[in-house]
Each structure stands twice: as C-alpha cells, then as structure tokens.
Amino acid sequence: MSRLLFPIVLTLAAACSPGETPVKAAALEPTPAGYQTAIFAGGCFWTEEKAFDGLPGVRSAVSGFVGGTAPNPTYERVVRGGTGYREAVLVTFNPAVVSYRTLVDRYWRTIDPTDATGQVCDQGPSYVTAVYATEAQTAAAQASRTAAIAALGAKASGFTTPVYPAMRFWPAGPEHQDFARRRPAQYEAYRIGCGRSARLRALWGAAAVG
C-alpha cells in the first residue's frame, strides 16, 4: 500500500459503523446474583466495550443505547438523530472484585469529557458522553467526576460530561458486539483514523485508556 493511499483508507475507516447486515438485538441476560451493572455513554460503543471487557471482576460489556424513550431502538434510527438515545455500554461486574468507583474512574480516561458534541470524529447527539447512575451509584459517580476534573487541572476547562439518573439500556445488534475482538483490523483502522487515541493521550497522558 502506498504512503499516499494509507491516510485515505484510515479516513474512510473513521466511522463507528460496522459495515455488516443489521440483525435484531437479543434480549439482555438477567444480572447474575451478586453482580451489579454500570452504564456509560462514551461516544462509539466499540471503544467503551473494549475498555471494560476483560477487566478483573467484569463479567461482560455490552454495546447498546441509553437515554431515549421509544422502545427497541436500532443503530440506524439512533444515528439518524431525534431519538434521544446515545451509544453506551452496559458493564456487568462483581463488586467484591472491582468497585463501581473504580469503573467510573476508568471511564473518564476513555473519553474526552470536554467535547460537548461527541467524541473526536464521531459527532452528533448519539455520541455525546454521560454517566447513567442508579440512586445508589450517584454519590460515587459524582465524587469520581470531581476527582477527574481535579486530575485534568487546566485541561478541565469545558468539562461537560454529566451524571444522569439511570435509564433503561437496550442492546445493539450482534454486528456491534465484541467488535474489536471479532474485526481487529477494521477496529484498528477506525481507532487510528478517528484520532481518538491521540486525543486521549494529549488529554490524560499515560493514564489514557484506548
């Protein structure tokens, strides 16, 4: 591949779209006894899923949608806009192994919380970031947010990512699940072409995740 063509390919890959035939999403599995869930909207859900999947204490990370009210949202409807939904990840975890606060602390370092309109190349309402916390999780989420602002220091100007009350989470279709693992070449082209990793390193330094 020529040097001239390589950036063009990355540019074409810089979109959170799987290029696969959409399939109806399956129902979520019930949360196992002793486990809890956390919901994070962080731009493209592929990146958020990869950031949490496989962590000690994390049983699963599922890509999907949160924030809207109409039932059974699809990727096609959400990205067109007007649904109120955001791309998000549902993390099922064992609190005896990893705390909710630890997960929220990690979440901030997977996003640019100063981007009010999306995440780097993924712009629009469906890519806007937010933490969706249960009543029991809200204090920890807010404390984590305050700590993240302090950690950024001068870079925290324009920190906009809010903490909202938890809402129903809807899983995306199978073509979006485990995307980084199933299609590593396409994911890497997206990650590099989007410029998200570079932005996170500029913002968070060595603490950046993704």
Coordinates of C-alpha atoms in Angstrom, one line a residue:
M1 CA 0.0 0.0 0.0
S2 CA 1.4 3.4 -0.9
R3 CA 2.0 6.1 1.6
L4 CA -0.4 8.3 -0.2
L5 CA -3.2 5.8 0.0
F6 CA -2.8 4.8 3.6
P7 CA -4.3 8.0 5.2
I8 CA -7.2 7.8 2.8
V9 CA -8.0 4.3 3.9
L10 CA -7.9 5.4 7.6
T11 CA -10.1 8.3 6.8
L12 CA -12.7 6.1 5.3
A13 CA -12.5 3.8 8.3
A14 CA -13.0 6.6 10.8
A15 CA -16.7 6.0 11.5
C16 CA -18.4 3.9 14.1
S17 CA -20.3 1.8 11.5
P18 CA -19.8 -2.0 11.2
G19 CA -20.5 -2.5 7.6
E20 CA -22.4 -5.6 8.4
T21 CA -26.1 -6.5 7.8
P22 CA -28.1 -5.4 10.9
V23 CA -29.5 -8.2 13.0
K24 CA -32.3 -7.8 15.6
A25 CA -30.8 -7.4 19.0
A26 CA -31.2 -10.3 21.5
A27 CA -32.7 -9.7 25.0
L28 CA -30.3 -8.9 27.8
E29 CA -29.4 -11.7 30.1
P30 CA -30.6 -11.2 33.7
T31 CA -27.9 -9.8 36.0
P32 CA -26.5 -12.8 38.0
A33 CA -26.9 -12.8 41.8
G34 CA -24.1 -10.9 43.5
Y35 CA -23.3 -8.8 40.3
Q36 CA -24.2 -5.2 39.5
T37 CA -24.4 -3.1 36.3
A38 CA -23.0 0.2 35.3
I39 CA -23.9 2.3 32.2
F40 CA -21.5 4.6 30.4
A41 CA -22.2 6.6 27.2
G42 CA -18.8 7.4 25.7
G43 CA -19.1 8.0 22.0
C44 CA -18.6 5.0 19.8
F45 CA -19.6 2.0 21.9
W46 CA -16.9 -0.2 20.4
T47 CA -14.3 1.7 22.2
E48 CA -16.1 1.7 25.5
E49 CA -16.8 -2.0 25.3
K50 CA -13.1 -2.7 24.6
A51 CA -12.1 -0.5 27.6
F52 CA -14.0 -2.6 30.1
D53 CA -14.3 -6.1 28.6
G54 CA -11.9 -8.5 30.3
L55 CA -11.1 -6.4 33.4
P56 CA -10.8 -8.4 36.6
G57 CA -14.3 -8.5 38.1
V58 CA -16.1 -7.6 34.9
R59 CA -18.4 -10.4 33.6
S60 CA -19.4 -8.6 30.4
A61 CA -19.5 -5.3 28.5
V62 CA -22.4 -5.0 26.1
S63 CA -22.8 -2.3 23.4
G64 CA -26.2 -0.6 23.1
F65 CA -28.2 2.5 23.7
V66 CA -29.5 4.6 26.6
G67 CA -31.3 7.9 27.1
G68 CA -34.3 7.7 24.8
T69 CA -37.8 6.6 25.5
A70 CA -39.1 4.8 22.4
P71 CA -38.7 1.0 22.7
N72 CA -36.4 -1.2 20.7
P73 CA -34.0 1.4 19.2
T74 CA -31.9 0.4 16.3
Y75 CA -28.5 1.7 15.2
E76 CA -29.9 3.1 12.0
R77 CA -32.6 5.1 13.8
V78 CA -30.3 6.3 16.6
V79 CA -27.6 7.6 14.2
R80 CA -30.2 9.5 12.2
G81 CA -30.9 11.5 15.3
G82 CA -34.0 12.7 17.1
T83 CA -34.4 9.6 19.3
G84 CA -32.7 10.9 22.4
Y85 CA -30.6 7.8 22.6
R86 CA -26.8 7.7 23.0
E87 CA -24.4 4.9 22.2
A88 CA -23.4 3.3 25.5
V89 CA -22.0 0.2 27.2
L90 CA -23.6 -1.9 29.9
V91 CA -20.9 -3.3 32.2
T92 CA -21.8 -6.2 34.5
F93 CA -19.4 -6.5 37.3
N94 CA -18.7 -8.3 40.6
P95 CA -18.4 -5.5 43.3
A96 CA -16.5 -7.9 45.5
V97 CA -13.7 -7.8 42.9
V98 CA -14.0 -4.4 41.3
S99 CA -15.8 -1.4 42.8
Y100 CA -18.2 0.8 40.9
R101 CA -16.0 3.8 41.7
T102 CA -13.0 2.1 40.0
L103 CA -15.1 1.6 36.9
V104 CA -16.2 5.2 36.8
D105 CA -12.6 6.4 37.4
R106 CA -11.6 4.3 34.4
Y107 CA -14.4 5.6 32.3
W108 CA -13.3 9.3 32.4
R109 CA -9.9 8.2 31.0
T110 CA -11.6 6.5 28.0
I111 CA -13.3 9.8 26.8
D112 CA -12.7 13.5 26.2
P113 CA -15.1 15.0 28.7
T114 CA -14.5 18.5 27.3
D115 CA -16.1 17.5 23.9
A116 CA -19.8 18.5 24.3
T117 CA -20.9 17.4 20.8
G118 CA -19.5 13.8 20.5
Q119 CA -16.0 12.2 20.6
V120 CA -13.4 13.3 18.1
C121 CA -14.5 12.0 14.7
D122 CA -17.9 10.7 16.0
Q123 CA -20.0 13.8 16.3
G124 CA -23.7 14.2 16.9
P125 CA -26.3 13.6 19.7
S126 CA -25.8 9.8 19.7
Y127 CA -22.1 10.2 20.5
V128 CA -22.4 12.6 23.4
T129 CA -21.0 11.3 26.7
A130 CA -22.7 10.7 30.1
V131 CA -22.7 8.5 33.1
Y132 CA -26.0 6.9 33.9
A133 CA -26.0 6.1 37.6
T134 CA -28.5 4.4 39.9
E135 CA -29.5 6.2 43.1
A136 CA -27.0 4.0 45.0
Q137 CA -24.2 4.8 42.5
T138 CA -24.8 8.6 42.2
A139 CA -22.6 9.7 45.1
A140 CA -19.7 7.7 43.8
A141 CA -20.2 8.8 40.3
Q142 CA -20.3 12.5 41.3
A143 CA -17.2 12.1 43.5
S144 CA -15.4 10.4 40.6
R145 CA -16.3 13.3 38.3
T146 CA -15.0 15.9 40.7
A147 CA -11.7 13.9 41.0
A148 CA -11.4 13.7 37.2
I149 CA -11.8 17.4 36.9
A150 CA -9.1 17.9 39.5
A151 CA -6.8 15.4 37.7
L152 CA -7.1 17.3 34.5
G153 CA -6.3 20.7 36.1
A154 CA -6.2 23.4 33.5
K155 CA -7.2 20.9 30.8
A156 CA -10.6 20.5 32.5
S157 CA -11.9 23.8 31.0
G158 CA -15.2 22.9 29.4
F159 CA -15.6 19.6 31.2
T160 CA -19.2 18.8 30.2
T161 CA -19.9 15.1 30.7
P162 CA -22.8 14.9 33.2
V163 CA -24.0 12.2 35.6
Y164 CA -27.7 11.3 34.9
P165 CA -30.1 9.0 36.7
A166 CA -30.0 5.5 35.2
M167 CA -32.4 4.7 32.4
R168 CA -33.3 1.6 30.5
F169 CA -30.4 0.1 28.4
W170 CA -31.2 -1.5 25.1
P171 CA -28.5 -3.8 23.5
A172 CA -27.4 -3.2 19.9
G173 CA -27.4 -5.9 17.3
P174 CA -24.8 -8.7 17.3
E175 CA -22.9 -7.0 14.5
H176 CA -21.8 -4.4 17.1
Q177 CA -20.9 -6.7 19.9
D178 CA -17.3 -7.7 20.6
F179 CA -16.4 -5.7 17.5
A180 CA -12.7 -5.0 18.4
R181 CA -12.2 -8.7 19.0
R182 CA -14.1 -10.0 16.0
R183 CA -12.8 -7.5 13.5
P184 CA -9.5 -6.2 14.8
A185 CA -8.2 -4.8 11.6
Q186 CA -11.3 -2.7 11.0
Y187 CA -11.3 -1.6 14.6
E188 CA -7.7 -0.5 14.5
A189 CA -8.3 1.4 11.2
Y190 CA -11.2 3.1 12.9
R191 CA -9.3 3.9 16.1
I192 CA -6.3 5.3 14.3
G193 CA -8.3 7.1 11.6
C194 CA -10.6 8.7 14.1
G195 CA -7.7 10.1 16.1
R196 CA -9.4 9.2 19.4
S197 CA -6.4 7.5 21.0
A198 CA -4.2 10.5 20.2
R199 CA -6.7 12.9 21.7
L200 CA -6.9 10.8 24.9
R201 CA -3.1 10.7 25.3
A202 CA -3.0 14.5 24.8
L203 CA -5.6 14.9 27.5
W204 CA -4.8 12.2 30.0
G205 CA -1.2 11.3 29.3
A206 CA -0.1 7.9 30.4
A207 CA -3.5 7.4 32.2
A208 CA -5.4 7.4 28.9
V209 CA -7.4 4.2 28.2
G210 CA -7.9 3.4 24.5

